[in-house]
PDB file of C-alpha atoms in Angstrom:
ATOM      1  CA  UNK A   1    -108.658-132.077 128.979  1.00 59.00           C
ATOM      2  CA  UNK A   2    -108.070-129.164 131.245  1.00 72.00           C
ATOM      3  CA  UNK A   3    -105.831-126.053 130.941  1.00 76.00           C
ATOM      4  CA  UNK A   4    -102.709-127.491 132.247  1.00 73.00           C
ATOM      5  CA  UNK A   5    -102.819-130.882 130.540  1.00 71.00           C
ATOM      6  CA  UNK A   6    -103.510-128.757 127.602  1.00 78.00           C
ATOM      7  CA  UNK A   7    -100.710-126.137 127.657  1.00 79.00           C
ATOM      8  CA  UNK A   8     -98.408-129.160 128.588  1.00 78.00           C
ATOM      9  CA  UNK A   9     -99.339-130.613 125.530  1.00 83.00           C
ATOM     10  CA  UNK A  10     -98.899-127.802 123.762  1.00 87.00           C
ATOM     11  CA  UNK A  11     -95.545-126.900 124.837  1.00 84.00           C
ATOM     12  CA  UNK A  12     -94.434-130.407 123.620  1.00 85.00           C
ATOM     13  CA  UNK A  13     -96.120-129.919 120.338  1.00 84.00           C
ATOM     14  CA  UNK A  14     -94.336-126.621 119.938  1.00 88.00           C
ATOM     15  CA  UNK A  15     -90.692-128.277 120.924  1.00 91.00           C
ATOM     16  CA  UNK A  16     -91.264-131.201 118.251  1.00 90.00           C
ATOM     17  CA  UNK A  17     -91.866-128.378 115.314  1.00 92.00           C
ATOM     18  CA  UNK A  18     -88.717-126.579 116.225  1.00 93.00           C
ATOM     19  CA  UNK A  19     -86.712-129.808 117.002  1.00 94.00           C
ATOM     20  CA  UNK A  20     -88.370-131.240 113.532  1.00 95.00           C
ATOM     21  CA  UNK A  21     -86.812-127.979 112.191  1.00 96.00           C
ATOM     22  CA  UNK A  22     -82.759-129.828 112.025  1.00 97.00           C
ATOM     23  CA  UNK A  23     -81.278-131.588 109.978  1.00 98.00           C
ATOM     24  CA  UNK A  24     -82.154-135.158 109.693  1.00 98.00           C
ATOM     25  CA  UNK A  25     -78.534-136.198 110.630  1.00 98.00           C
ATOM     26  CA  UNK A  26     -79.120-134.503 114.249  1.00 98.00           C
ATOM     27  CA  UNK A  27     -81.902-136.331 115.241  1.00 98.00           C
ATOM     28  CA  UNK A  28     -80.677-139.605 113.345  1.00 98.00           C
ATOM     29  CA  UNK A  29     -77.698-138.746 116.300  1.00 98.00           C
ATOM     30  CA  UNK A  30     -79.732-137.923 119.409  1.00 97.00           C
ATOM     31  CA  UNK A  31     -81.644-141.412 118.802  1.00 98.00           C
ATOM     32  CA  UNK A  32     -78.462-143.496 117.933  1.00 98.00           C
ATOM     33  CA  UNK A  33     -77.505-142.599 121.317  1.00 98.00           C
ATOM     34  CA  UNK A  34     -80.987-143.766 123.044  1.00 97.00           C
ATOM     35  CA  UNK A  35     -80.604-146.788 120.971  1.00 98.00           C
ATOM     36  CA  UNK A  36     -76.696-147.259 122.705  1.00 98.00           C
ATOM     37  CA  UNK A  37     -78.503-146.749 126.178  1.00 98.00           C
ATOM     38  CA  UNK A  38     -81.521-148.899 125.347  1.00 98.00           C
ATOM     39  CA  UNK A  39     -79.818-151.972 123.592  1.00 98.00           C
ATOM     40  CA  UNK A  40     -76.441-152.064 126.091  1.00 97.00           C
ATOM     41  CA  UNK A  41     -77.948-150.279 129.219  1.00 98.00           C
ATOM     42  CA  UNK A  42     -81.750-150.828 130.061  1.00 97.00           C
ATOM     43  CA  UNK A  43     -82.437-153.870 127.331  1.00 97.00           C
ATOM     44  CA  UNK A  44     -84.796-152.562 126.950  1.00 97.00           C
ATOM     45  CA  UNK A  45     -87.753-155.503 126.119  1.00 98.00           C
ATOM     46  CA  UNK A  46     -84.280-157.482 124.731  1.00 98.00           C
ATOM     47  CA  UNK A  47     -86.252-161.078 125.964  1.00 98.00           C
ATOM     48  CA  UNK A  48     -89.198-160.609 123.919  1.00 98.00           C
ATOM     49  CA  UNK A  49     -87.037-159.378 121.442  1.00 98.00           C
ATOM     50  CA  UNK A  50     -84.745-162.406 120.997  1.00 98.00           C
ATOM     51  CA  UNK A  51     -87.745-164.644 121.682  1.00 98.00           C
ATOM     52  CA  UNK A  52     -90.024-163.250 119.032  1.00 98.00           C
ATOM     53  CA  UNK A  53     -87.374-163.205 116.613  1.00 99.00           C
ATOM     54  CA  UNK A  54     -85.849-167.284 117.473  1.00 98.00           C
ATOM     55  CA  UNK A  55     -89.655-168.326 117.226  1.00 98.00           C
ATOM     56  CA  UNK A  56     -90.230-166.898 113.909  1.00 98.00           C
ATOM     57  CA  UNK A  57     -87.074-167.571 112.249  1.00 98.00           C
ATOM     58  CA  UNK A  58     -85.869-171.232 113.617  1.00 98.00           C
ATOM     59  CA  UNK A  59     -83.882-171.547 111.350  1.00 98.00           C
ATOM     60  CA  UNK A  60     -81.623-168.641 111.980  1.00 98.00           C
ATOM     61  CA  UNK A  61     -78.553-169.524 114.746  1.00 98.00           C
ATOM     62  CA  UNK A  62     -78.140-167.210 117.954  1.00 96.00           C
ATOM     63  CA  UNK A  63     -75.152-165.038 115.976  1.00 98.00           C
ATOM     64  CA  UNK A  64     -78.076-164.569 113.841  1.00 98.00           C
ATOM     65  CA  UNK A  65     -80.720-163.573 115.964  1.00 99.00           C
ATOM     66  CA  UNK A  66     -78.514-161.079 117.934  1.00 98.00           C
ATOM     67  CA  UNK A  67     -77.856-159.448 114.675  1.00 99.00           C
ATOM     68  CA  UNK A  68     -81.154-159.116 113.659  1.00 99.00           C
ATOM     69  CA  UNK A  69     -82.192-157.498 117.139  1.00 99.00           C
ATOM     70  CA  UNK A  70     -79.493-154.612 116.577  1.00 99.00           C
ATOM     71  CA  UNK A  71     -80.907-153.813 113.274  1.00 99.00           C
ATOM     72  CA  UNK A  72     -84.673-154.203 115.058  1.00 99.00           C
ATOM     73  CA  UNK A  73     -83.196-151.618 117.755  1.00 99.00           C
ATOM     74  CA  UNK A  74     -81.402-149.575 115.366  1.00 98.00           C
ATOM     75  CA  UNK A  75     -84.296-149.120 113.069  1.00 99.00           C
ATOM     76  CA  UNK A  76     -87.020-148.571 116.363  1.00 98.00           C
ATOM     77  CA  UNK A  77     -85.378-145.458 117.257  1.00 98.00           C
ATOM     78  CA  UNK A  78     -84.506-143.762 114.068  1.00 98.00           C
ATOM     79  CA  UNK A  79     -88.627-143.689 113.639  1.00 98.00           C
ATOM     80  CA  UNK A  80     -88.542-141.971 116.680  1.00 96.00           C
ATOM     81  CA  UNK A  81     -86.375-139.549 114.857  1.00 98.00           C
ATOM     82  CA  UNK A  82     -88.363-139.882 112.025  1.00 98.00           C
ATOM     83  CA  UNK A  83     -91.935-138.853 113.691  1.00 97.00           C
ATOM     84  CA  UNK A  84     -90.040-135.619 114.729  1.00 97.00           C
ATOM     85  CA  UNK A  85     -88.637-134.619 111.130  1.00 98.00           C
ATOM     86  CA  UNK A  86     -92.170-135.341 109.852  1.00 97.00           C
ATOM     87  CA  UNK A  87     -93.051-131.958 111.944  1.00 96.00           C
ATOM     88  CA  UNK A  88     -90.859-129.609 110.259  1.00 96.00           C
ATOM     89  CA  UNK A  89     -91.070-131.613 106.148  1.00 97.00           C
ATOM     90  CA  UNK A  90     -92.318-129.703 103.782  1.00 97.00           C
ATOM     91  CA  UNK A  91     -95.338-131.440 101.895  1.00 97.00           C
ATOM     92  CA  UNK A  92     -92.965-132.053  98.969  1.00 97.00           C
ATOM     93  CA  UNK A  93     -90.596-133.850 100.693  1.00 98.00           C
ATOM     94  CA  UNK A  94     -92.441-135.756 103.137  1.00 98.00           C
ATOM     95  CA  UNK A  95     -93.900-136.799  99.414  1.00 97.00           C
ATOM     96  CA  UNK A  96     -90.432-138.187  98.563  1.00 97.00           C
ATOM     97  CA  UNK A  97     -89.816-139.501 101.489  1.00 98.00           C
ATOM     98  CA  UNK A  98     -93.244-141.546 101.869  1.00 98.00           C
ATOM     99  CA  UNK A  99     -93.471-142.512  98.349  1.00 98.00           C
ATOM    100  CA  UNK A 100     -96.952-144.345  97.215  1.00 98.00           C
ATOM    101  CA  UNK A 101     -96.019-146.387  94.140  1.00 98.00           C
ATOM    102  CA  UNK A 102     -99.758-147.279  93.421  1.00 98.00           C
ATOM    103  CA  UNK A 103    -102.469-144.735  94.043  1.00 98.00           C
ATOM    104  CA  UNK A 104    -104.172-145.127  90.980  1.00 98.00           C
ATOM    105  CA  UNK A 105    -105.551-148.536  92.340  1.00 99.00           C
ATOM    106  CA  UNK A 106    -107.213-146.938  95.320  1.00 99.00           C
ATOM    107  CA  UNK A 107    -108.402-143.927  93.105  1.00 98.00           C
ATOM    108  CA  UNK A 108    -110.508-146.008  90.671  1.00 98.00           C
ATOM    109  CA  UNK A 109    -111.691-147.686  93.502  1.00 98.00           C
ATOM    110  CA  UNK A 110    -112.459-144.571  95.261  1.00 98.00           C
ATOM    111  CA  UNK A 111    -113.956-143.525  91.510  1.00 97.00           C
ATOM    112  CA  UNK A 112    -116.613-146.275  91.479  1.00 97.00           C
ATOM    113  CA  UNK A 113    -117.870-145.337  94.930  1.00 97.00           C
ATOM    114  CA  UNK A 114    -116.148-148.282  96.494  1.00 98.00           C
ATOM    115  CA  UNK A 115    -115.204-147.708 100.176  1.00 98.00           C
ATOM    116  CA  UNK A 116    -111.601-149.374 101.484  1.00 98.00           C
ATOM    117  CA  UNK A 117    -110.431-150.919 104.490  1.00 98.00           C
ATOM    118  CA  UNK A 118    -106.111-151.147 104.190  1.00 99.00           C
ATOM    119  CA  UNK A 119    -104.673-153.456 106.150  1.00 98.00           C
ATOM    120  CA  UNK A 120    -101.434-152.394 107.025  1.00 98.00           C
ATOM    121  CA  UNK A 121     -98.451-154.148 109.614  1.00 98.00           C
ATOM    122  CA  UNK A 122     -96.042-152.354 111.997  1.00 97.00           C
ATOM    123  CA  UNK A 123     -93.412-152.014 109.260  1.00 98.00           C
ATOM    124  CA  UNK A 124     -91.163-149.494 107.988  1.00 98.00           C
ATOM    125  CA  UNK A 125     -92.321-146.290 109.642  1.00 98.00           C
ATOM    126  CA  UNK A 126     -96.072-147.154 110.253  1.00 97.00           C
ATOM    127  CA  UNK A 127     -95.974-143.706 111.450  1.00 96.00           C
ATOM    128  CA  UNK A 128     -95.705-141.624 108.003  1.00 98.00           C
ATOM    129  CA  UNK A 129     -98.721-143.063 106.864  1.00 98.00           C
ATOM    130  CA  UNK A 130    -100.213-139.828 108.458  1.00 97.00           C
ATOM    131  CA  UNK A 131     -98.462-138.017 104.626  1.00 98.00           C
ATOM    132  CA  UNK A 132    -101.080-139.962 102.914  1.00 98.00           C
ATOM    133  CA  UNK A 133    -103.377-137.407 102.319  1.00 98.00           C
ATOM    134  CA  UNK A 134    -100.850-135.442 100.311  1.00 98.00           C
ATOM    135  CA  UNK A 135    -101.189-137.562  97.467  1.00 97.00           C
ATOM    136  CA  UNK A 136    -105.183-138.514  97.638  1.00 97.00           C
ATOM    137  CA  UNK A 137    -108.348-135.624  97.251  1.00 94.00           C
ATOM    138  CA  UNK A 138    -110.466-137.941  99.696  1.00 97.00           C
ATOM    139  CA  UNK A 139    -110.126-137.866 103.107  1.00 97.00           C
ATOM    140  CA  UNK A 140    -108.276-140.507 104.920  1.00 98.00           C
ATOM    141  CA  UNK A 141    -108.860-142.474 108.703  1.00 98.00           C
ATOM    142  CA  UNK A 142    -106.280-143.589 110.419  1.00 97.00           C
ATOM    143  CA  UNK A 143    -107.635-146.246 113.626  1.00 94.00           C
ATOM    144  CA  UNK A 144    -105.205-145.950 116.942  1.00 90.00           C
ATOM    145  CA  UNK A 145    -105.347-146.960 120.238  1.00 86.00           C
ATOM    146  CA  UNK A 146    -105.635-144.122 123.006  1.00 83.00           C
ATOM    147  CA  UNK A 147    -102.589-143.477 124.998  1.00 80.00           C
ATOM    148  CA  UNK A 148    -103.391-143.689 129.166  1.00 78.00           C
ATOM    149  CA  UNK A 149    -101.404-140.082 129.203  1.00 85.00           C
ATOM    150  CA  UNK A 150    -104.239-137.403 128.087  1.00 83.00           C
ATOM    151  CA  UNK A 151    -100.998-134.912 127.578  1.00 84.00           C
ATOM    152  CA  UNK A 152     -99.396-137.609 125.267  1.00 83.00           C
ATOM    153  CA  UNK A 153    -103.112-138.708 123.861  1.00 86.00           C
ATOM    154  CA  UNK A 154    -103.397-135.184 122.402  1.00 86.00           C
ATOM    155  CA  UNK A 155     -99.663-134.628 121.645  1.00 86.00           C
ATOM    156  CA  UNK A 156     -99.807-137.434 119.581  1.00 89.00           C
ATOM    157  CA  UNK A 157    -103.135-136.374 117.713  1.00 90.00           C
ATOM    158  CA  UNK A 158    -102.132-133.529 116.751  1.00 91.00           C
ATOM    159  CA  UNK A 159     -98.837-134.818 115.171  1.00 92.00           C
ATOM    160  CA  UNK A 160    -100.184-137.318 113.358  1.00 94.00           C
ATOM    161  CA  UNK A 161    -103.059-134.862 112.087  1.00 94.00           C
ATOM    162  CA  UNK A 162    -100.353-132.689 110.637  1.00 93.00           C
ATOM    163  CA  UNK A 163    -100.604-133.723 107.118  1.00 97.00           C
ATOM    164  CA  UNK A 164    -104.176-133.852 107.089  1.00 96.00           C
ATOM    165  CA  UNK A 165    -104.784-137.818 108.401  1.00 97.00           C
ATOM    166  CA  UNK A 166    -108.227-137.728 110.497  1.00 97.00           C
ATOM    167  CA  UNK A 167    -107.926-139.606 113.440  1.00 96.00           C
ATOM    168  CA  UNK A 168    -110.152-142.625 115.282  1.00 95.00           C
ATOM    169  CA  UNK A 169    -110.143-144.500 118.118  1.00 93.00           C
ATOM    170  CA  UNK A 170    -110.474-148.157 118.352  1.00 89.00           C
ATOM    171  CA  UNK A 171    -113.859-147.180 120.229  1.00 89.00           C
ATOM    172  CA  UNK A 172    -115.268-145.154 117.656  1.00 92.00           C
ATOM    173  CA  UNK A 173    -113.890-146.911 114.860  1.00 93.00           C
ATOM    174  CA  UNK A 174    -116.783-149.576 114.512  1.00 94.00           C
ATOM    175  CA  UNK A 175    -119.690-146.994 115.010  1.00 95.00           C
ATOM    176  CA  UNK A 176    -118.693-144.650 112.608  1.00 96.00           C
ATOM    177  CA  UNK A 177    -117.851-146.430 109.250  1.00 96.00           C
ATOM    178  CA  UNK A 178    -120.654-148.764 109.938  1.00 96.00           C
ATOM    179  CA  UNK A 179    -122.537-145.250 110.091  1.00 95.00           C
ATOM    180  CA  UNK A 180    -121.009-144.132 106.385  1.00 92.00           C
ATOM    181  CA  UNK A 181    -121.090-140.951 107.174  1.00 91.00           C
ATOM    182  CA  UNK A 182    -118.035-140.746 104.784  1.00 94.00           C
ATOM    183  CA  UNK A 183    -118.230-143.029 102.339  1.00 94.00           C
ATOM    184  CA  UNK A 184    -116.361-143.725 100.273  1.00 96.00           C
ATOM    185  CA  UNK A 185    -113.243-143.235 101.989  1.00 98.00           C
ATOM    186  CA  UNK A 186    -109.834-144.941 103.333  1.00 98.00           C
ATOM    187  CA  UNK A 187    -109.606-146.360 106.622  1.00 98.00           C
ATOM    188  CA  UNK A 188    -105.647-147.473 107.845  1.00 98.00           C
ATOM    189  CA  UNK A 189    -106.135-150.728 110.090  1.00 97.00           C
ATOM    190  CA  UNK A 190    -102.878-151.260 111.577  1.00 94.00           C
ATOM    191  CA  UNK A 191    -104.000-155.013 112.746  1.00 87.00           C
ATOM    192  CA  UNK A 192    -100.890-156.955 113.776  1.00 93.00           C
ATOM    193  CA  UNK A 193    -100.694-157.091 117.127  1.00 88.00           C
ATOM    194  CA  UNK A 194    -102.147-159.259 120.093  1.00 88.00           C
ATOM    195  CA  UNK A 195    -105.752-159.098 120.085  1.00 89.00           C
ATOM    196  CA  UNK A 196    -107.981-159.979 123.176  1.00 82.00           C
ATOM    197  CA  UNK A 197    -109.786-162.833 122.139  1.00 84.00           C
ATOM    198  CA  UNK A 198    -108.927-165.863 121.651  1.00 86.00           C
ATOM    199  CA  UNK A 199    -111.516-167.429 119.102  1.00 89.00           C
ATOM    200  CA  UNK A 200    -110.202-170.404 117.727  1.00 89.00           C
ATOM    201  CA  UNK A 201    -111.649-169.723 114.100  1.00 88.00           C
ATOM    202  CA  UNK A 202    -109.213-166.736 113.837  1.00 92.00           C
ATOM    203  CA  UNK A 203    -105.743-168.389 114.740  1.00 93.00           C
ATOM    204  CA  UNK A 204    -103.483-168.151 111.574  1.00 95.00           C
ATOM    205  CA  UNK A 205    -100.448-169.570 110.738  1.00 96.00           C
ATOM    206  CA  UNK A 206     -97.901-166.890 110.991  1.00 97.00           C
ATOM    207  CA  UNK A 207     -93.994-166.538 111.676  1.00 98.00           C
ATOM    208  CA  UNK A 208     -94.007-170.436 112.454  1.00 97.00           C
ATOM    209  CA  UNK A 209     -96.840-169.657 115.004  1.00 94.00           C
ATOM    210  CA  UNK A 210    -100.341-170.160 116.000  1.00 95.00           C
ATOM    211  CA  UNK A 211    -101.405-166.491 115.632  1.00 96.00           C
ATOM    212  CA  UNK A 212    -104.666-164.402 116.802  1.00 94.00           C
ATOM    213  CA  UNK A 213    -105.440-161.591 114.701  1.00 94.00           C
ATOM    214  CA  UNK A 214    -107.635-158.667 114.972  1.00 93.00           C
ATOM    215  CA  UNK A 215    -110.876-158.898 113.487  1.00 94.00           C
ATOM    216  CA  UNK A 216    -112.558-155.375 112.850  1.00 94.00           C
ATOM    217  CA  UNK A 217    -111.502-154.827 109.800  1.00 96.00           C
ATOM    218  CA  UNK A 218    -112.345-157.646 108.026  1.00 96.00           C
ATOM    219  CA  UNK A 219    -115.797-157.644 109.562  1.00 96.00           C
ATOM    220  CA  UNK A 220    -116.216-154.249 108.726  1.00 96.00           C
ATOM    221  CA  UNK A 221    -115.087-155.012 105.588  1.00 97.00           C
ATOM    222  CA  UNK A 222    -118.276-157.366 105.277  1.00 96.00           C
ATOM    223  CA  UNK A 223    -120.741-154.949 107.029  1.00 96.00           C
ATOM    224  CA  UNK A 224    -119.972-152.347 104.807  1.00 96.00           C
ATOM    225  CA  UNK A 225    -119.034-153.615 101.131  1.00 96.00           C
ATOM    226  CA  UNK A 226    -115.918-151.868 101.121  1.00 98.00           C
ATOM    227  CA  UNK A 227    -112.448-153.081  99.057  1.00 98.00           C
ATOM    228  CA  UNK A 228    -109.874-155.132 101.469  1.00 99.00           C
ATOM    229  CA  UNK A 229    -106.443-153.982  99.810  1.00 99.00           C
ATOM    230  CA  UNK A 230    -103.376-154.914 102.195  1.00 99.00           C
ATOM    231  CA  UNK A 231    -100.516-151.994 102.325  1.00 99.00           C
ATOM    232  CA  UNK A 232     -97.136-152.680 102.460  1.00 99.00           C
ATOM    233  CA  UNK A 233     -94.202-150.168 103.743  1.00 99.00           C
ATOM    234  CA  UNK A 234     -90.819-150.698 102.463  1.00 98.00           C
ATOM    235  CA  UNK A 235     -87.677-148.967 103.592  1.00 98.00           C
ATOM    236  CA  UNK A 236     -85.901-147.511 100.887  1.00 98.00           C
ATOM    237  CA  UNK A 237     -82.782-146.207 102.278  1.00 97.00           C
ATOM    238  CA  UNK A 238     -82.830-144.361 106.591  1.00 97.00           C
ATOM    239  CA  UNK A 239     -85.682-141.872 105.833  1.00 98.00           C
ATOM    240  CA  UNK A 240     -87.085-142.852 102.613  1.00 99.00           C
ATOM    241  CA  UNK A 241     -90.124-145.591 102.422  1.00 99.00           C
ATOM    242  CA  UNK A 242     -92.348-146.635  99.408  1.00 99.00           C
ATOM    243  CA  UNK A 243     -95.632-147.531 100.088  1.00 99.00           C
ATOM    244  CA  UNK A 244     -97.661-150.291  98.074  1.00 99.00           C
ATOM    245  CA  UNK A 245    -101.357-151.683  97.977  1.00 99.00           C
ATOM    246  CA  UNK A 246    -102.404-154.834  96.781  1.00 99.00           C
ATOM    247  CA  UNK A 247    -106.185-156.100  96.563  1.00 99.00           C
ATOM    248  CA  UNK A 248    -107.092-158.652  99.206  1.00 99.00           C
ATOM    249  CA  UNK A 249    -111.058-158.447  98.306  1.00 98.00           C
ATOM    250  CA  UNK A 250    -113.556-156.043  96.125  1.00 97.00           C
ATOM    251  CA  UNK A 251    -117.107-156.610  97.338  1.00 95.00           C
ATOM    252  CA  UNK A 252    -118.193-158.670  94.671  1.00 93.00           C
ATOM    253  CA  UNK A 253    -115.688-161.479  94.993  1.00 95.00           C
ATOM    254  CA  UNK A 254    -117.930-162.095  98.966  1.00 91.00           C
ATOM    255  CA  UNK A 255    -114.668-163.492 100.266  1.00 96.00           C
ATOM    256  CA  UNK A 256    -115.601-164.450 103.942  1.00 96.00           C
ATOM    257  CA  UNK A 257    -113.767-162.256 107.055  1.00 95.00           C
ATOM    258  CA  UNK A 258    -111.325-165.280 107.729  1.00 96.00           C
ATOM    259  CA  UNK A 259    -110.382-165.754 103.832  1.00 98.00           C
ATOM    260  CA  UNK A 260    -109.555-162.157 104.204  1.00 98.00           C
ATOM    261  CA  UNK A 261    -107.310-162.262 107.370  1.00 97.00           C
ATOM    262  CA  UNK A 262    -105.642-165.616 106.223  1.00 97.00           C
ATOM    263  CA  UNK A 263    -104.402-163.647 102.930  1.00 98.00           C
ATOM    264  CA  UNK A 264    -103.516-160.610 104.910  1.00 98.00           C
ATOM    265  CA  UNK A 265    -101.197-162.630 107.233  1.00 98.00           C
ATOM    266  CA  UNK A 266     -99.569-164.084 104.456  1.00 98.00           C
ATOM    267  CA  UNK A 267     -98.882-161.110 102.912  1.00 99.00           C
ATOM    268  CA  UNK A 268     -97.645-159.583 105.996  1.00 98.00           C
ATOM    269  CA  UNK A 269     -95.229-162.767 106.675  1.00 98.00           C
ATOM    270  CA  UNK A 270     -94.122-161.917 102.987  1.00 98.00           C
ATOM    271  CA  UNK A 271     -93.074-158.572 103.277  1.00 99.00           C
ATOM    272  CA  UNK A 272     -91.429-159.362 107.052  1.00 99.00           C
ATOM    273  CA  UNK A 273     -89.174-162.111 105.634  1.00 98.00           C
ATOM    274  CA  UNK A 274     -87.739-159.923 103.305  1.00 98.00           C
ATOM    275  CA  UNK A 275     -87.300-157.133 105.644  1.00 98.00           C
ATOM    276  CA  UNK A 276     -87.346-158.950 108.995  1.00 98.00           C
ATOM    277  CA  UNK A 277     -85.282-156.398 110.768  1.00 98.00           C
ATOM    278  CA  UNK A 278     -88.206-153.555 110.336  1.00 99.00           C
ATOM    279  CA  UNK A 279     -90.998-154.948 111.955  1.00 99.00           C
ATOM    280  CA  UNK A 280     -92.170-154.190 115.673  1.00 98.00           C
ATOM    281  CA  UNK A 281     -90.750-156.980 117.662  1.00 98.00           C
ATOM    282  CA  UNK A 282     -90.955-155.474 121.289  1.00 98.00           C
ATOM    283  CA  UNK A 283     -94.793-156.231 121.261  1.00 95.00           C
ATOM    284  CA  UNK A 284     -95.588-159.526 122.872  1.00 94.00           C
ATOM    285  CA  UNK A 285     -97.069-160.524 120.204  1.00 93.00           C
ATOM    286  CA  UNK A 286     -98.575-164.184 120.995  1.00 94.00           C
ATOM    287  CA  UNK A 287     -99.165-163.313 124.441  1.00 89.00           C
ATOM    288  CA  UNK A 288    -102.607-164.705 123.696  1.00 82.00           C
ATOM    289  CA  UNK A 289    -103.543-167.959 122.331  1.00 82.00           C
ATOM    290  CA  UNK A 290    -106.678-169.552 120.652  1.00 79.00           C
ATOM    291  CA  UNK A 291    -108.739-171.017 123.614  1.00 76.00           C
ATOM    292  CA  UNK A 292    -108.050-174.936 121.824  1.00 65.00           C
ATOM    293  CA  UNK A 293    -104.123-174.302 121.559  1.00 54.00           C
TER     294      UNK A 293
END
């Protein structure tokens, strides 16, 4: 990165701590009114939107569907709100407001020398899983994909570092816990999206669709002997989450890679359906399809 990229970057890094300074309420305000201009002005991605959401829920009429994209638009941008606050929280109260109801289950894992992979979905605010390290003494690896913008790549690093969350990229990610070079840790898989390939043997049943899912953790997973435990992010109440893990697979239960994704999917689908409104339903999603469907 060179000097200008990097004071750019810096300036913007500098503007989020001071705007993360006000009140909650302010910035709550600011992104209500992108959300006015986004949903009613620019529809912004409102096709894929309404189609990912009448796909998944069939059941639901178009009164429904419409209501369920407002709350999907409402909640997008008060994360954006949310990933500015988490700049100026104190560690206490990003604590409150990320709350993980469980840790003791990946501490005694962590306690027997047993690596874990967490399997999380682009729910609740997928974003203030960078406050995890406030409530574990091991470090913890979040995977992301890198930005094209090198001033928003390192803008974006450095916010989500602030708590303490070490960063990789998809690139690295593979290399490096295959490598162990700290293990036993946690590693934050964030695997819901539209993968590349379209291998047959890892199409799922999910949302009423034919789905693809990402495969590096689960494979890892394998390579490595590390604890599959899926984490689920519930909101609360506008700023307050609770954070759960369950156990997909411990080593010695030699689950294969596609038991582990089926049950991950599930529980994903799970936690959606009773929240439906707070997952990320701008992505094109099943843009890709198994080769045989």
């Amino acid at each position: 990165m060179n000097r200008l990229h990097r004071f750019f970057s810096s300036f913007l890094l500098v503007t989020a701590k001071l705007a993360g300074r006000l009140p909650i309420g302010i910035l709550y305000f600011k992104a209500g009114f992108l959300r006015l201009i986004a949903e009613n002005v620019l529809h912004y991605r409102y096709q894929v939107i309404i189609q990912n959401l009448s796909r998944s829920f069939p059941e639901k009429n178009y009164k429904e569907i419409r209501a369920l994209a407002h709350g999907f638009y409402k909640h997008f941008f008060e994360i954006f709100a949310e990933v500015i606050k988490s700049q100026g929280l104190k560690p206490g109260n990003a604590k409150a407001r990320f709350h993980i109801e469980n840790p003791e289950l990946i501490n005694d894992l962590h306690s027997r020398g047993i690596n874990v992979i967490a399997m999380a979905g682009h729910r609740g605010n997928w974003e203030w899983v960078i406050m995890m390290p406030l409530t574990f003494g091991f470090n913890i690896y979040t995977l992301y994909k890198p930005l094209s913008s090198r001033i928003m790549e390192n803008l974006m690093g450095r916010i989500r570092a602030r708590f303490g969350m070490k960063l990789l990229s998809m690139q690295q990610a593979g290399r490096f816990i295959l490598s162990k070079k700290d293990y036993p840790a946690l590693y934050i898989f964030v695997g819901d999206q539209s993968p590349s390939h379209k291998d047959p043997d890892y199409s799922f049943d999910f949302l009423n669709q034919p789905s693809l899912l990402f495969t590096g953790g689960a494979k890892l997973a394998k390579a490595t002997d590390s604890a599959v435990v899926y984490l689920s992010i519930d909101k609360i109440r506008r700023g307050y989450y609770s954070a759960s893990f369950r156990i997909i697979a411990e080593p010695s239960e030699n689950k294969t890679d596609r038991e582990i994704l089926s049950t991950y999917a599930r529980m994903l689908e799970e936690d959606i359906r009773r929240q439906p409104a707070f997952w990320l339903w701008s992505h094109k999603r099943w843009k890709h399809r198994a080769k045989n469907s």
